[in-house]
Amino acid sequence: QLGWLGRKLVLNPAYRSLMVQAPTGAGKTPRVVVPVVLRHRGPALVASVKSDVLALTSDCRDKQGPVFVFDPTEGRQPTTRWSPLAAISSWGDALNAAVWLQEASAVEGKGVEAREFWDAQARRLLAPLLLLAARTNRAMSDVYHMVSVAASREQQLAEEILAIDRDAASRWSVFCGLHEKTKSSVLATAIDVLEPWSHPDMQRAVDVRAGEPGTLDIDRLIDDDGTLYLVAPASAQRQFNAVYETLVNAVLMNIEK
């Protein structure tokens, strides 16, 4: 149900996308977004550059199921905390998480082919480190640190990775066998990918370990018809967009499973 046009009710077919265009202040939020969120039955993921949707709908949504607010700026309340490491329990999970992180980062190369090459290399580097961090109860800041010191601690990291998974260790050995100049470029790309996660304003929201309080439970969000609000001020959209996009990918992957 989209609204009324005179005396006629305007409906949208199920499972179709809806795009609304109007100038600022024309009423898109109160006339379209808020009613849709209030009428929806089932789990919901609501993204907004302002907290008005949250303020107008959270009480109603709370009566239906749990409400989580991911707002690293903590403009209205303490943020729900979440880490991509929470979704990793196997080597396959780590490979998926590496793809989420890299694709969301939008790291630019000197051309399409160059960008694709360095992005692929960065994924191969990140996957073993993500699995290592998840299995040893580390946080995203630890992954950033491991990438930062990887050039001088290759062997130590190789031994740690081998102790948890042979496939991950095999992938790490591929990185270790690269030419030094290539290796340096791969590390630089990986650091770019992880940069949004290492920012002090974001760390309090994503530097979380398994079992810590205030952590987003995606299974509960979906199974109990919960609501996840993603609040991103316009000033932070570009800087932290990769984090929000990775979280959305994690929710979608959970639904697909």
PDB file of C-alpha atoms in Angstrom:
ATOM      1  CA  GLN A   1       0.000   0.000   0.000  1.00  0.00           C
ATOM      2  CA  LEU A   2       1.577   3.257  -1.184  1.00  0.00           C
ATOM      3  CA  GLY A   3      -1.114   5.753  -0.310  1.00  0.00           C
ATOM      4  CA  TRP A   4      -4.153   7.459  -1.747  1.00  0.00           C
ATOM      5  CA  LEU A   5      -4.608   9.334  -5.034  1.00  0.00           C
ATOM      6  CA  GLY A   6      -7.839  11.169  -4.477  1.00  0.00           C
ATOM      7  CA  ARG A   7     -10.251   8.405  -3.459  1.00  0.00           C
ATOM      8  CA  LYS A   8      -8.216   5.628  -5.071  1.00  0.00           C
ATOM      9  CA  LEU A   9      -5.880   3.426  -3.055  1.00  0.00           C
ATOM     10  CA  VAL A  10      -2.492   3.051  -4.774  1.00  0.00           C
ATOM     11  CA  LEU A  11      -0.845  -0.361  -4.367  1.00  0.00           C
ATOM     12  CA  ASN A  12       2.523  -1.788  -5.353  1.00  0.00           C
ATOM     13  CA  PRO A  13       2.860  -5.472  -6.407  1.00  0.00           C
ATOM     14  CA  ALA A  14       4.494  -7.694  -3.789  1.00  0.00           C
ATOM     15  CA  TYR A  15       8.284  -8.074  -3.870  1.00  0.00           C
ATOM     16  CA  ARG A  16       8.795  -5.041  -6.111  1.00  0.00           C
ATOM     17  CA  SER A  17      11.096  -2.095  -5.504  1.00  0.00           C
ATOM     18  CA  LEU A  18       9.755   1.384  -4.943  1.00  0.00           C
ATOM     19  CA  MET A  19      11.539   4.647  -5.671  1.00  0.00           C
ATOM     20  CA  VAL A  20      10.148   7.973  -4.511  1.00  0.00           C
ATOM     21  CA  GLN A  21      11.554  11.263  -5.838  1.00  0.00           C
ATOM     22  CA  ALA A  22      10.658  14.636  -4.415  1.00  0.00           C
ATOM     23  CA  PRO A  23      12.441  17.801  -3.230  1.00  0.00           C
ATOM     24  CA  THR A  24      13.755  18.134   0.287  1.00  0.00           C
ATOM     25  CA  GLY A  25      10.915  18.844   2.695  1.00  0.00           C
ATOM     26  CA  ALA A  26       8.209  17.501   0.382  1.00  0.00           C
ATOM     27  CA  GLY A  27       7.201  14.800   2.863  1.00  0.00           C
ATOM     28  CA  LYS A  28       8.849  11.630   1.556  1.00  0.00           C
ATOM     29  CA  THR A  29       9.664  10.391   5.058  1.00  0.00           C
ATOM     30  CA  PRO A  30       6.329  10.979   6.865  1.00  0.00           C
ATOM     31  CA  ARG A  31       4.100  10.190   3.874  1.00  0.00           C
ATOM     32  CA  VAL A  32       5.870   7.140   2.431  1.00  0.00           C
ATOM     33  CA  VAL A  33       8.720   5.707   4.480  1.00  0.00           C
ATOM     34  CA  VAL A  34       7.183   5.899   7.958  1.00  0.00           C
ATOM     35  CA  PRO A  35       3.797   4.365   6.972  1.00  0.00           C
ATOM     36  CA  VAL A  36       5.558   1.509   5.136  1.00  0.00           C
ATOM     37  CA  VAL A  37       7.714   0.720   8.181  1.00  0.00           C
ATOM     38  CA  LEU A  38       4.697   0.873  10.524  1.00  0.00           C
ATOM     39  CA  ARG A  39       2.559  -1.414   8.338  1.00  0.00           C
ATOM     40  CA  HIS A  40       5.269  -3.985   7.634  1.00  0.00           C
ATOM     41  CA  ARG A  41       4.987  -7.360   9.342  1.00  0.00           C
ATOM     42  CA  GLY A  42       8.200  -9.316   9.627  1.00  0.00           C
ATOM     43  CA  PRO A  43      11.868  -8.408  10.029  1.00  0.00           C
ATOM     44  CA  ALA A  44      12.931  -5.021   8.655  1.00  0.00           C
ATOM     45  CA  LEU A  45      16.165  -3.223   7.850  1.00  0.00           C
ATOM     46  CA  VAL A  46      15.626   0.541   7.807  1.00  0.00           C
ATOM     47  CA  ALA A  47      18.346   2.926   6.588  1.00  0.00           C
ATOM     48  CA  SER A  48      18.210   6.696   6.966  1.00  0.00           C
ATOM     49  CA  VAL A  49      20.553   9.674   6.925  1.00  0.00           C
ATOM     50  CA  LYS A  50      18.541  11.165   9.789  1.00  0.00           C
ATOM     51  CA  SER A  51      17.058   9.753  12.961  1.00  0.00           C
ATOM     52  CA  ASP A  52      13.489  10.860  12.203  1.00  0.00           C
ATOM     53  CA  VAL A  53      12.394   7.451  10.892  1.00  0.00           C
ATOM     54  CA  LEU A  54      13.780   5.850  14.040  1.00  0.00           C
ATOM     55  CA  ALA A  55      11.991   8.347  16.288  1.00  0.00           C
ATOM     56  CA  LEU A  56       8.641   7.920  14.516  1.00  0.00           C
ATOM     57  CA  THR A  57       8.586   4.124  14.189  1.00  0.00           C
ATOM     58  CA  SER A  58      10.765   2.473  16.844  1.00  0.00           C
ATOM     59  CA  ASP A  59       8.104   2.322  19.588  1.00  0.00           C
ATOM     60  CA  CYS A  60       5.672   0.546  17.272  1.00  0.00           C
ATOM     61  CA  ARG A  61       8.326  -1.816  15.900  1.00  0.00           C
ATOM     62  CA  ASP A  62       9.470  -2.630  19.435  1.00  0.00           C
ATOM     63  CA  LYS A  63       6.034  -4.119  20.142  1.00  0.00           C
ATOM     64  CA  GLN A  64       6.531  -6.559  17.257  1.00  0.00           C
ATOM     65  CA  GLY A  65      10.090  -7.684  17.954  1.00  0.00           C
ATOM     66  CA  PRO A  66      13.581  -6.634  19.069  1.00  0.00           C
ATOM     67  CA  VAL A  67      14.912  -3.283  17.874  1.00  0.00           C
ATOM     68  CA  PHE A  68      18.585  -2.722  17.066  1.00  0.00           C
ATOM     69  CA  VAL A  69      20.078   0.671  16.196  1.00  0.00           C
ATOM     70  CA  PHE A  70      23.447   0.738  14.437  1.00  0.00           C
ATOM     71  CA  ASP A  71      24.581   4.345  14.798  1.00  0.00           C
ATOM     72  CA  PRO A  72      28.343   4.654  15.426  1.00  0.00           C
ATOM     73  CA  THR A  73      27.937   8.416  15.906  1.00  0.00           C
ATOM     74  CA  GLU A  74      25.537   7.625  18.776  1.00  0.00           C
ATOM     75  CA  GLY A  75      23.428  10.666  17.953  1.00  0.00           C
ATOM     76  CA  ARG A  76      20.398   9.458  19.940  1.00  0.00           C
ATOM     77  CA  GLN A  77      21.471   6.458  21.997  1.00  0.00           C
ATOM     78  CA  PRO A  78      24.327   3.963  22.442  1.00  0.00           C
ATOM     79  CA  THR A  79      24.837   2.014  19.242  1.00  0.00           C
ATOM     80  CA  THR A  80      24.263  -1.675  18.691  1.00  0.00           C
ATOM     81  CA  ARG A  81      27.643  -3.262  18.091  1.00  0.00           C
ATOM     82  CA  TRP A  82      28.484  -5.662  15.270  1.00  0.00           C
ATOM     83  CA  SER A  83      31.506  -7.215  13.601  1.00  0.00           C
ATOM     84  CA  PRO A  84      31.809  -9.240  10.369  1.00  0.00           C
ATOM     85  CA  LEU A  85      33.910 -11.652  12.419  1.00  0.00           C
ATOM     86  CA  ALA A  86      30.685 -12.741  14.154  1.00  0.00           C
ATOM     87  CA  ALA A  87      29.567 -14.380  10.888  1.00  0.00           C
ATOM     88  CA  ILE A  88      32.755 -16.431  10.498  1.00  0.00           C
ATOM     89  CA  SER A  89      32.953 -19.992  11.774  1.00  0.00           C
ATOM     90  CA  SER A  90      34.497 -21.741   8.749  1.00  0.00           C
ATOM     91  CA  TRP A  91      36.964 -21.127   5.935  1.00  0.00           C
ATOM     92  CA  GLY A  92      34.042 -20.597   3.548  1.00  0.00           C
ATOM     93  CA  ASP A  93      32.615 -17.931   5.846  1.00  0.00           C
ATOM     94  CA  ALA A  94      35.972 -16.163   5.865  1.00  0.00           C
ATOM     95  CA  LEU A  95      36.105 -16.160   2.066  1.00  0.00           C
ATOM     96  CA  ASN A  96      32.609 -14.652   1.946  1.00  0.00           C
ATOM     97  CA  ALA A  97      33.477 -11.992   4.520  1.00  0.00           C
ATOM     98  CA  ALA A  98      36.596 -11.027   2.570  1.00  0.00           C
ATOM     99  CA  VAL A  99      34.453 -10.477  -0.521  1.00  0.00           C
ATOM    100  CA  TRP A 100      31.962  -8.337   1.460  1.00  0.00           C
ATOM    101  CA  LEU A 101      34.750  -6.178   2.851  1.00  0.00           C
ATOM    102  CA  GLN A 102      36.536  -5.706  -0.445  1.00  0.00           C
ATOM    103  CA  GLU A 103      33.451  -5.055  -2.581  1.00  0.00           C
ATOM    104  CA  ALA A 104      32.041  -2.577  -0.077  1.00  0.00           C
ATOM    105  CA  SER A 105      35.312  -0.650   0.118  1.00  0.00           C
ATOM    106  CA  ALA A 106      35.254   0.468  -3.542  1.00  0.00           C
ATOM    107  CA  VAL A 107      39.034   0.818  -3.616  1.00  0.00           C
ATOM    108  CA  GLU A 108      40.035   2.392  -6.895  1.00  0.00           C
ATOM    109  CA  GLY A 109      42.879   1.208  -9.082  1.00  0.00           C
ATOM    110  CA  LYS A 110      44.496   2.746 -12.141  1.00  0.00           C
ATOM    111  CA  GLY A 111      41.886   1.125 -14.356  1.00  0.00           C
ATOM    112  CA  VAL A 112      39.319  -1.638 -14.295  1.00  0.00           C
ATOM    113  CA  GLU A 113      41.800  -4.458 -14.883  1.00  0.00           C
ATOM    114  CA  ALA A 114      44.300  -3.087 -12.353  1.00  0.00           C
ATOM    115  CA  ARG A 115      41.585  -2.604  -9.740  1.00  0.00           C
ATOM    116  CA  GLU A 116      40.226  -6.132 -10.209  1.00  0.00           C
ATOM    117  CA  PHE A 117      43.711  -7.638  -9.880  1.00  0.00           C
ATOM    118  CA  TRP A 118      44.606  -5.823  -6.653  1.00  0.00           C
ATOM    119  CA  ASP A 119      41.150  -6.361  -5.169  1.00  0.00           C
ATOM    120  CA  ALA A 120      41.395 -10.106  -5.807  1.00  0.00           C
ATOM    121  CA  GLN A 121      44.834 -10.229  -4.222  1.00  0.00           C
ATOM    122  CA  ALA A 122      43.582  -8.304  -1.186  1.00  0.00           C
ATOM    123  CA  ARG A 123      40.729 -10.799  -0.719  1.00  0.00           C
ATOM    124  CA  ARG A 124      43.212 -13.673  -0.736  1.00  0.00           C
ATOM    125  CA  LEU A 125      45.249 -11.912   1.917  1.00  0.00           C
ATOM    126  CA  LEU A 126      42.298 -10.934   4.124  1.00  0.00           C
ATOM    127  CA  ALA A 127      40.421 -14.256   4.228  1.00  0.00           C
ATOM    128  CA  PRO A 128      43.070 -16.179   6.273  1.00  0.00           C
ATOM    129  CA  LEU A 129      43.478 -13.244   8.669  1.00  0.00           C
ATOM    130  CA  LEU A 130      39.722 -12.896   9.165  1.00  0.00           C
ATOM    131  CA  LEU A 131      39.439 -16.596   9.993  1.00  0.00           C
ATOM    132  CA  LEU A 132      42.383 -16.328  12.388  1.00  0.00           C
ATOM    133  CA  ALA A 133      40.806 -13.338  14.145  1.00  0.00           C
ATOM    134  CA  ALA A 134      37.411 -15.053  14.424  1.00  0.00           C
ATOM    135  CA  ARG A 135      38.859 -18.306  15.769  1.00  0.00           C
ATOM    136  CA  THR A 136      41.117 -16.590  18.324  1.00  0.00           C
ATOM    137  CA  ASN A 137      38.531 -14.115  19.667  1.00  0.00           C
ATOM    138  CA  ARG A 138      40.139 -11.025  18.159  1.00  0.00           C
ATOM    139  CA  ALA A 139      38.489  -7.877  16.779  1.00  0.00           C
ATOM    140  CA  MET A 140      38.594  -5.926  13.503  1.00  0.00           C
ATOM    141  CA  SER A 141      41.270  -3.620  14.904  1.00  0.00           C
ATOM    142  CA  ASP A 142      43.430  -6.728  15.343  1.00  0.00           C
ATOM    143  CA  VAL A 143      42.911  -7.626  11.671  1.00  0.00           C
ATOM    144  CA  TYR A 144      44.044  -4.123  10.701  1.00  0.00           C
ATOM    145  CA  HIS A 145      47.106  -4.525  12.923  1.00  0.00           C
ATOM    146  CA  MET A 146      47.938  -7.932  11.428  1.00  0.00           C
ATOM    147  CA  VAL A 147      47.853  -6.479   7.920  1.00  0.00           C
ATOM    148  CA  SER A 148      49.992  -3.533   9.038  1.00  0.00           C
ATOM    149  CA  VAL A 149      52.751  -5.812  10.377  1.00  0.00           C
ATOM    150  CA  ALA A 150      52.329  -8.713   7.932  1.00  0.00           C
ATOM    151  CA  ALA A 151      55.513  -7.886   6.020  1.00  0.00           C
ATOM    152  CA  SER A 152      57.664  -8.464   9.106  1.00  0.00           C
ATOM    153  CA  ARG A 153      55.623 -11.291  10.688  1.00  0.00           C
ATOM    154  CA  GLU A 154      54.824 -13.559   7.751  1.00  0.00           C
ATOM    155  CA  GLN A 155      56.189 -16.711   9.365  1.00  0.00           C
ATOM    156  CA  GLN A 156      54.576 -16.124  12.752  1.00  0.00           C
ATOM    157  CA  LEU A 157      51.201 -15.503  11.124  1.00  0.00           C
ATOM    158  CA  ALA A 158      51.702 -18.552   8.898  1.00  0.00           C
ATOM    159  CA  GLU A 159      52.151 -20.758  11.964  1.00  0.00           C
ATOM    160  CA  GLU A 160      49.068 -19.308  13.683  1.00  0.00           C
ATOM    161  CA  ILE A 161      46.931 -19.786  10.571  1.00  0.00           C
ATOM    162  CA  LEU A 162      48.178 -23.338  10.002  1.00  0.00           C
ATOM    163  CA  ALA A 163      47.166 -24.209  13.556  1.00  0.00           C
ATOM    164  CA  ILE A 164      43.520 -23.414  12.809  1.00  0.00           C
ATOM    165  CA  ASP A 165      42.943 -24.348   9.145  1.00  0.00           C
ATOM    166  CA  ARG A 166      45.061 -25.941   6.407  1.00  0.00           C
ATOM    167  CA  ASP A 167      43.120 -24.353   3.526  1.00  0.00           C
ATOM    168  CA  ALA A 168      43.598 -20.908   5.029  1.00  0.00           C
ATOM    169  CA  ALA A 169      47.300 -21.664   5.526  1.00  0.00           C
ATOM    170  CA  SER A 170      47.593 -22.672   1.878  1.00  0.00           C
ATOM    171  CA  ARG A 171      46.041 -19.374   0.792  1.00  0.00           C
ATOM    172  CA  TRP A 172      48.396 -17.455   3.091  1.00  0.00           C
ATOM    173  CA  SER A 173      51.400 -19.240   1.536  1.00  0.00           C
ATOM    174  CA  VAL A 174      50.330 -17.909  -1.871  1.00  0.00           C
ATOM    175  CA  PHE A 175      50.583 -14.374  -0.522  1.00  0.00           C
ATOM    176  CA  CYS A 176      53.951 -15.109   1.070  1.00  0.00           C
ATOM    177  CA  GLY A 177      55.276 -16.345  -2.285  1.00  0.00           C
ATOM    178  CA  LEU A 178      54.524 -13.122  -4.126  1.00  0.00           C
ATOM    179  CA  HIS A 179      57.291 -10.827  -5.338  1.00  0.00           C
ATOM    180  CA  GLU A 180      58.142  -8.237  -2.684  1.00  0.00           C
ATOM    181  CA  LYS A 181      56.933  -5.314  -4.786  1.00  0.00           C
ATOM    182  CA  THR A 182      53.643  -7.066  -5.526  1.00  0.00           C
ATOM    183  CA  LYS A 183      53.291  -8.035  -1.878  1.00  0.00           C
ATOM    184  CA  SER A 184      53.726  -4.421  -0.817  1.00  0.00           C
ATOM    185  CA  SER A 185      50.964  -3.290  -3.189  1.00  0.00           C
ATOM    186  CA  VAL A 186      48.608  -6.024  -1.942  1.00  0.00           C
ATOM    187  CA  LEU A 187      49.169  -4.953   1.657  1.00  0.00           C
ATOM    188  CA  ALA A 188      48.503  -1.318   0.730  1.00  0.00           C
ATOM    189  CA  THR A 189      45.213  -2.319  -0.924  1.00  0.00           C
ATOM    190  CA  ALA A 190      44.176  -4.385   2.103  1.00  0.00           C
ATOM    191  CA  ILE A 191      44.917  -1.476   4.433  1.00  0.00           C
ATOM    192  CA  ASP A 192      42.696   0.746   2.264  1.00  0.00           C
ATOM    193  CA  VAL A 193      39.918  -1.855   2.525  1.00  0.00           C
ATOM    194  CA  LEU A 194      40.180  -1.933   6.320  1.00  0.00           C
ATOM    195  CA  GLU A 195      40.628   1.809   6.864  1.00  0.00           C
ATOM    196  CA  PRO A 196      36.951   2.600   7.663  1.00  0.00           C
ATOM    197  CA  TRP A 197      36.940  -0.168  10.283  1.00  0.00           C
ATOM    198  CA  SER A 198      39.978   1.278  12.066  1.00  0.00           C
ATOM    199  CA  HIS A 199      38.638   4.834  12.483  1.00  0.00           C
ATOM    200  CA  PRO A 200      38.208   5.719  16.194  1.00  0.00           C
ATOM    201  CA  ASP A 201      34.590   6.803  15.638  1.00  0.00           C
ATOM    202  CA  MET A 202      33.778   3.393  14.142  1.00  0.00           C
ATOM    203  CA  GLN A 203      35.852   1.170  16.429  1.00  0.00           C
ATOM    204  CA  ARG A 204      33.466   1.442  19.376  1.00  0.00           C
ATOM    205  CA  ALA A 205      30.746  -0.038  17.160  1.00  0.00           C
ATOM    206  CA  VAL A 206      32.711  -2.771  15.351  1.00  0.00           C
ATOM    207  CA  ASP A 207      35.489  -3.753  17.757  1.00  0.00           C
ATOM    208  CA  VAL A 208      33.399  -6.406  19.430  1.00  0.00           C
ATOM    209  CA  ARG A 209      34.228  -9.974  20.364  1.00  0.00           C
ATOM    210  CA  ALA A 210      31.977 -12.999  20.649  1.00  0.00           C
ATOM    211  CA  GLY A 211      29.641 -12.924  23.634  1.00  0.00           C
ATOM    212  CA  GLU A 212      30.033  -9.239  24.480  1.00  0.00           C
ATOM    213  CA  PRO A 213      26.816  -7.403  25.519  1.00  0.00           C
ATOM    214  CA  GLY A 214      25.041  -5.041  23.138  1.00  0.00           C
ATOM    215  CA  THR A 215      25.955  -7.087  20.073  1.00  0.00           C
ATOM    216  CA  LEU A 216      23.638  -7.481  17.089  1.00  0.00           C
ATOM    217  CA  ASP A 217      22.161 -10.984  16.846  1.00  0.00           C
ATOM    218  CA  ILE A 218      21.208 -11.370  13.176  1.00  0.00           C
ATOM    219  CA  ASP A 219      19.459 -14.700  13.789  1.00  0.00           C
ATOM    220  CA  ARG A 220      17.235 -13.073  16.417  1.00  0.00           C
ATOM    221  CA  LEU A 221      16.629 -10.070  14.147  1.00  0.00           C
ATOM    222  CA  ILE A 222      15.222 -12.341  11.435  1.00  0.00           C
ATOM    223  CA  ASP A 223      13.567 -15.092  13.467  1.00  0.00           C
ATOM    224  CA  ASP A 224      11.796 -12.751  15.917  1.00  0.00           C
ATOM    225  CA  ASP A 225      10.600 -10.183  13.327  1.00  0.00           C
ATOM    226  CA  GLY A 226      13.010  -7.577  14.615  1.00  0.00           C
ATOM    227  CA  THR A 227      14.069  -4.228  13.187  1.00  0.00           C
ATOM    228  CA  LEU A 228      17.581  -3.017  12.418  1.00  0.00           C
ATOM    229  CA  TYR A 229      17.941   0.741  11.972  1.00  0.00           C
ATOM    230  CA  LEU A 230      21.059   1.931  10.131  1.00  0.00           C
ATOM    231  CA  VAL A 231      21.559   5.599  10.929  1.00  0.00           C
ATOM    232  CA  ALA A 232      24.243   7.308   8.863  1.00  0.00           C
ATOM    233  CA  PRO A 233      24.535  11.108   8.917  1.00  0.00           C
ATOM    234  CA  ALA A 234      25.243  12.542   5.469  1.00  0.00           C
ATOM    235  CA  SER A 235      28.686  13.685   6.640  1.00  0.00           C
ATOM    236  CA  ALA A 236      29.645  10.086   7.492  1.00  0.00           C
ATOM    237  CA  GLN A 237      28.106   8.322   4.503  1.00  0.00           C
ATOM    238  CA  ARG A 238      31.146   8.382   2.249  1.00  0.00           C
ATOM    239  CA  GLN A 239      33.639   7.720   5.020  1.00  0.00           C
ATOM    240  CA  PHE A 240      31.852   4.729   6.559  1.00  0.00           C
ATOM    241  CA  ASN A 241      29.690   3.487   3.701  1.00  0.00           C
ATOM    242  CA  ALA A 242      31.769   0.293   3.453  1.00  0.00           C
ATOM    243  CA  VAL A 243      30.864  -0.682   7.016  1.00  0.00           C
ATOM    244  CA  TYR A 244      27.124  -0.205   6.473  1.00  0.00           C
ATOM    245  CA  GLU A 245      27.213  -2.072   3.166  1.00  0.00           C
ATOM    246  CA  THR A 246      29.073  -4.988   4.731  1.00  0.00           C
ATOM    247  CA  LEU A 247      26.473  -5.225   7.500  1.00  0.00           C
ATOM    248  CA  VAL A 248      23.642  -5.273   4.947  1.00  0.00           C
ATOM    249  CA  ASN A 249      25.443  -8.048   3.035  1.00  0.00           C
ATOM    250  CA  ALA A 250      25.749 -10.075   6.248  1.00  0.00           C
ATOM    251  CA  VAL A 251      21.995  -9.797   6.888  1.00  0.00           C
ATOM    252  CA  LEU A 252      21.172 -10.784   3.300  1.00  0.00           C
ATOM    253  CA  MET A 253      23.546 -13.743   3.452  1.00  0.00           C
ATOM    254  CA  ASN A 254      21.855 -14.919   6.644  1.00  0.00           C
ATOM    255  CA  ILE A 255      18.443 -14.741   4.963  1.00  0.00           C
ATOM    256  CA  GLU A 256      19.710 -16.708   1.958  1.00  0.00           C
ATOM    257  CA  LYS A 257      21.047 -19.434   4.237  1.00  0.00           C
TER     258      LYS A 257
END
